[in-house]
Coordinates of C-alpha atoms in Angstrom, one line a residue:
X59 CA -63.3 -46.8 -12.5
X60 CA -60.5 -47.2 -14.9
X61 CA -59.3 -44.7 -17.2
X62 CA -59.8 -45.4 -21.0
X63 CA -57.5 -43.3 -23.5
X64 CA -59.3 -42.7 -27.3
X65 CA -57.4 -41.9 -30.2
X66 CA -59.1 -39.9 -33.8
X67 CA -59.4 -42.5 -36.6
X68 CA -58.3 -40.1 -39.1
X69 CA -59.6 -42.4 -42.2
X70 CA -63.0 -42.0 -40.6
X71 CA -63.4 -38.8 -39.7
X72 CA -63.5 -34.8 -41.1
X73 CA -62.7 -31.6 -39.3
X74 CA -65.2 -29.1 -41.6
X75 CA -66.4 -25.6 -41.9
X76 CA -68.6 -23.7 -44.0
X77 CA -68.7 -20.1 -44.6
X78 CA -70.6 -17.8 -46.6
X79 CA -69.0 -16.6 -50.1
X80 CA -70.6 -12.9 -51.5
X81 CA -73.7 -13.3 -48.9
X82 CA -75.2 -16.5 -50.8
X83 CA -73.5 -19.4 -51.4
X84 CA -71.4 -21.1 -48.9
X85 CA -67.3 -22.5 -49.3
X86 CA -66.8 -25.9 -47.8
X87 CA -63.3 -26.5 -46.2
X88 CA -61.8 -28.7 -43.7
X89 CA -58.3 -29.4 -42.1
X90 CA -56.7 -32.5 -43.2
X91 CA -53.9 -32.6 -40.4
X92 CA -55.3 -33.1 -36.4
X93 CA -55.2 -34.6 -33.9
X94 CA -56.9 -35.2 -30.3
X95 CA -56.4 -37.1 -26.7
X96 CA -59.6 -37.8 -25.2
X97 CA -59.8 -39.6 -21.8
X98 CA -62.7 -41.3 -20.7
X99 CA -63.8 -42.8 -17.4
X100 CA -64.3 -46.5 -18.8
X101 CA -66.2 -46.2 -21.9
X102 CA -68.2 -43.3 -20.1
X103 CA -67.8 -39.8 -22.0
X104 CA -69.7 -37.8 -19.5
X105 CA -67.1 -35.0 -18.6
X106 CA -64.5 -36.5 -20.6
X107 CA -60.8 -35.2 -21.0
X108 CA -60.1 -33.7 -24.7
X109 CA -57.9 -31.9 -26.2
X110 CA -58.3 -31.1 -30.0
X111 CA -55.7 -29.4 -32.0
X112 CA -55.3 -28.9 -36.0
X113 CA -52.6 -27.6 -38.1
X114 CA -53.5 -24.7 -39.5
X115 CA -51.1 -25.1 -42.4
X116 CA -53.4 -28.1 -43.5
X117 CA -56.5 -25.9 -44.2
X118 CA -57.9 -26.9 -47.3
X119 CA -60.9 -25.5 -49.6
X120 CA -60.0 -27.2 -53.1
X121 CA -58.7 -23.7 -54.3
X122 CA -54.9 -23.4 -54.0
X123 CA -54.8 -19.6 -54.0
X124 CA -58.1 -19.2 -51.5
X125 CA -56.1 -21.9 -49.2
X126 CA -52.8 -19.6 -49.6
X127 CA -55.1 -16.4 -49.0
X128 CA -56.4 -18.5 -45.8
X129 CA -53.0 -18.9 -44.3
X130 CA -51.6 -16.1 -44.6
X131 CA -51.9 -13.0 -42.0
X132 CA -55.0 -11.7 -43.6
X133 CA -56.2 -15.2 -41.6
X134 CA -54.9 -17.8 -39.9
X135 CA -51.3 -16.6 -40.2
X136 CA -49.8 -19.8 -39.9
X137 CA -46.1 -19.1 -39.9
X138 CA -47.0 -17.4 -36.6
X139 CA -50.3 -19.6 -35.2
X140 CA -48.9 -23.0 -36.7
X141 CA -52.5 -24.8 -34.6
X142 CA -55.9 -24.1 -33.4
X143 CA -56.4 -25.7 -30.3
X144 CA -59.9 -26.7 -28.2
X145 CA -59.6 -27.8 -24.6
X146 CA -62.7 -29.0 -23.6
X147 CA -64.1 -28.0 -19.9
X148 CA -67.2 -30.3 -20.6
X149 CA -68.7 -32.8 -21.9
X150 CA -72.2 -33.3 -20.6
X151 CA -75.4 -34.5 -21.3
X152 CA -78.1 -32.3 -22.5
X153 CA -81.2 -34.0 -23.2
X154 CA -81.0 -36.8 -25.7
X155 CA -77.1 -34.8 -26.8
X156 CA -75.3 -33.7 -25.4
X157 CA -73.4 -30.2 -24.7
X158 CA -69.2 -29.5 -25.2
X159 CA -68.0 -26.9 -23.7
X160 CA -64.1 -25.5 -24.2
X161 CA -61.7 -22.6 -24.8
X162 CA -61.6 -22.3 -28.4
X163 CA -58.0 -20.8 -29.5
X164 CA -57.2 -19.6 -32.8
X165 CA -54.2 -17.2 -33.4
X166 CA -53.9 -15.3 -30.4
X167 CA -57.4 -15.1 -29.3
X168 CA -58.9 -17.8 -26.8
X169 CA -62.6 -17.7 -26.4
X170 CA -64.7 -20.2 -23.9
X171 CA -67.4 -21.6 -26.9
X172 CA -70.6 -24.2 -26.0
X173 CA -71.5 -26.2 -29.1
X174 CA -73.9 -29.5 -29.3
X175 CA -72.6 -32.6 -29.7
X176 CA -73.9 -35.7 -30.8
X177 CA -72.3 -38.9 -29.1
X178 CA -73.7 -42.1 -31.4
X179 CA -72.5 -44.9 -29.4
X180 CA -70.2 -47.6 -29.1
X181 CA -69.4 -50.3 -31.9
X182 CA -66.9 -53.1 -32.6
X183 CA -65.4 -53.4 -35.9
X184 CA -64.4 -56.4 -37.9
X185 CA -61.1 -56.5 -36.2
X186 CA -62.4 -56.4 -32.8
X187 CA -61.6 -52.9 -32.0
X188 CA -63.9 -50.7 -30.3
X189 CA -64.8 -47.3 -31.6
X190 CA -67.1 -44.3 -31.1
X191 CA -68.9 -41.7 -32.7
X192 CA -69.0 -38.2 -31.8
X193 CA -70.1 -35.4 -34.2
X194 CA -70.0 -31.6 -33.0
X195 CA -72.0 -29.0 -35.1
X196 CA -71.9 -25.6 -34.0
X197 CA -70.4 -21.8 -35.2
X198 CA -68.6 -19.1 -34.3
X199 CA -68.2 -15.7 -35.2
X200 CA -64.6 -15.9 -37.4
X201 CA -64.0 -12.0 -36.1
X202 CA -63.8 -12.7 -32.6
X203 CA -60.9 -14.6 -33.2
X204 CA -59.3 -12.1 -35.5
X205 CA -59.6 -13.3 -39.0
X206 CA -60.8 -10.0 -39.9
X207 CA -60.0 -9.7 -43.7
X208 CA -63.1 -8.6 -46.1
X209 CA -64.3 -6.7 -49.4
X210 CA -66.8 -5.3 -49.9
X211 CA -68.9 -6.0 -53.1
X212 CA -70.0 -3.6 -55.5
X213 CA -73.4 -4.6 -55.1
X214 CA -73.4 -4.2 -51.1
X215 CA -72.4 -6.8 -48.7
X216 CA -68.9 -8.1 -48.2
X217 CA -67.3 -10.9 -50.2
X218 CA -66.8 -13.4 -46.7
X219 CA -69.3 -14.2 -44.1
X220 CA -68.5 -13.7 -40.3
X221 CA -70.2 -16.8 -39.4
X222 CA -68.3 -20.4 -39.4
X223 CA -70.2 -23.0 -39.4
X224 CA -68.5 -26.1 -37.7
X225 CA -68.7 -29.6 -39.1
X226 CA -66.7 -32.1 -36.7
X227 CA -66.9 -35.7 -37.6
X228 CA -64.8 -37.9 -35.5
X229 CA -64.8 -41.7 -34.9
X230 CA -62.5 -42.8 -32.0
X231 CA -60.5 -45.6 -31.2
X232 CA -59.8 -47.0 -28.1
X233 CA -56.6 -47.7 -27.2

């Protein structure tokens, strides 16, 4: 079987998170600077090869002092953790989706995570060049990778959400 390398179409795809904001309504976000190598066996992605990284610095809620807030120590501290990284450890079917599972690294703090993925096929475009879809959906707890900064709200609760909701949205190319 021949190996088939896949690059992230960047103009078709989002790297996304939502987190809760004072315990009701949720902030949207997303990196706009990633990046990926994924190796397939032929167009096969059963226990594909991937590695997923993003540049922290890129972070990006539509709020210019949140996103400042975001990247600095309180967070992400990206003069210090310039990427998050995911190496993936496997990519296997799991019913009619399929299951990716990886060492999640943000900061300093690795963590093996399991999320569902959804792998929607292969498609030529009008150029002739063949893409894929895959879409990953899952969370994580934001404290177990030591973005630890809260308040507290006057009227009880805190002012961020622990839980990150994932919203990966990638179409591949095949080189």
């Amino acid at each position: 079987m021949a190996k088939t390398n896949w690059t992230i179409d960047t103009t078709h795809s989002k790297v996304g998170f939502k987190v809760k904001h004072m315990m009701f309504t949720n902030v949207s976000g997303k990196f706009n600077t990633y990046e990926g190598t994924f190796e397939t066996k032929d167009d096969d992605f059963s226990n594909a090869s991937i590695l997923f990284t993003a540049d922290t610095n890129s972070i990006d809620t539509a709020n210019t002092d949140r996103d400042n807030h975001l990247k600095s120590a309180d967070f992400f501290d990206v003069e210090q953790f310039p990427k998050l990284t995911f190496k993936v450890t496997s990519f296997a079917p799991k019913g009619d989706e399929y299951e990716v599972t990886g060492n999640l690294t943000i900061k300093d703090v690795t963590k093996n995570v399991s999320f569902p993925a959804e792998f929607s096929g292969l498609m030529k475009d009008p150029w002739g060049n063949t893409k894929a879809g895959l879409n990953v959906y899952g969370k994580i707890n934001r404290k177990e990778f030591g973005l630890n900064w809260n308040a507290a709200l006057e009227t009880g609760g805190v002012l961020v959400g622990e839980e990150v909701k994932l919203e990966v949205e990638l179409q591949l190319l095949k080189q």
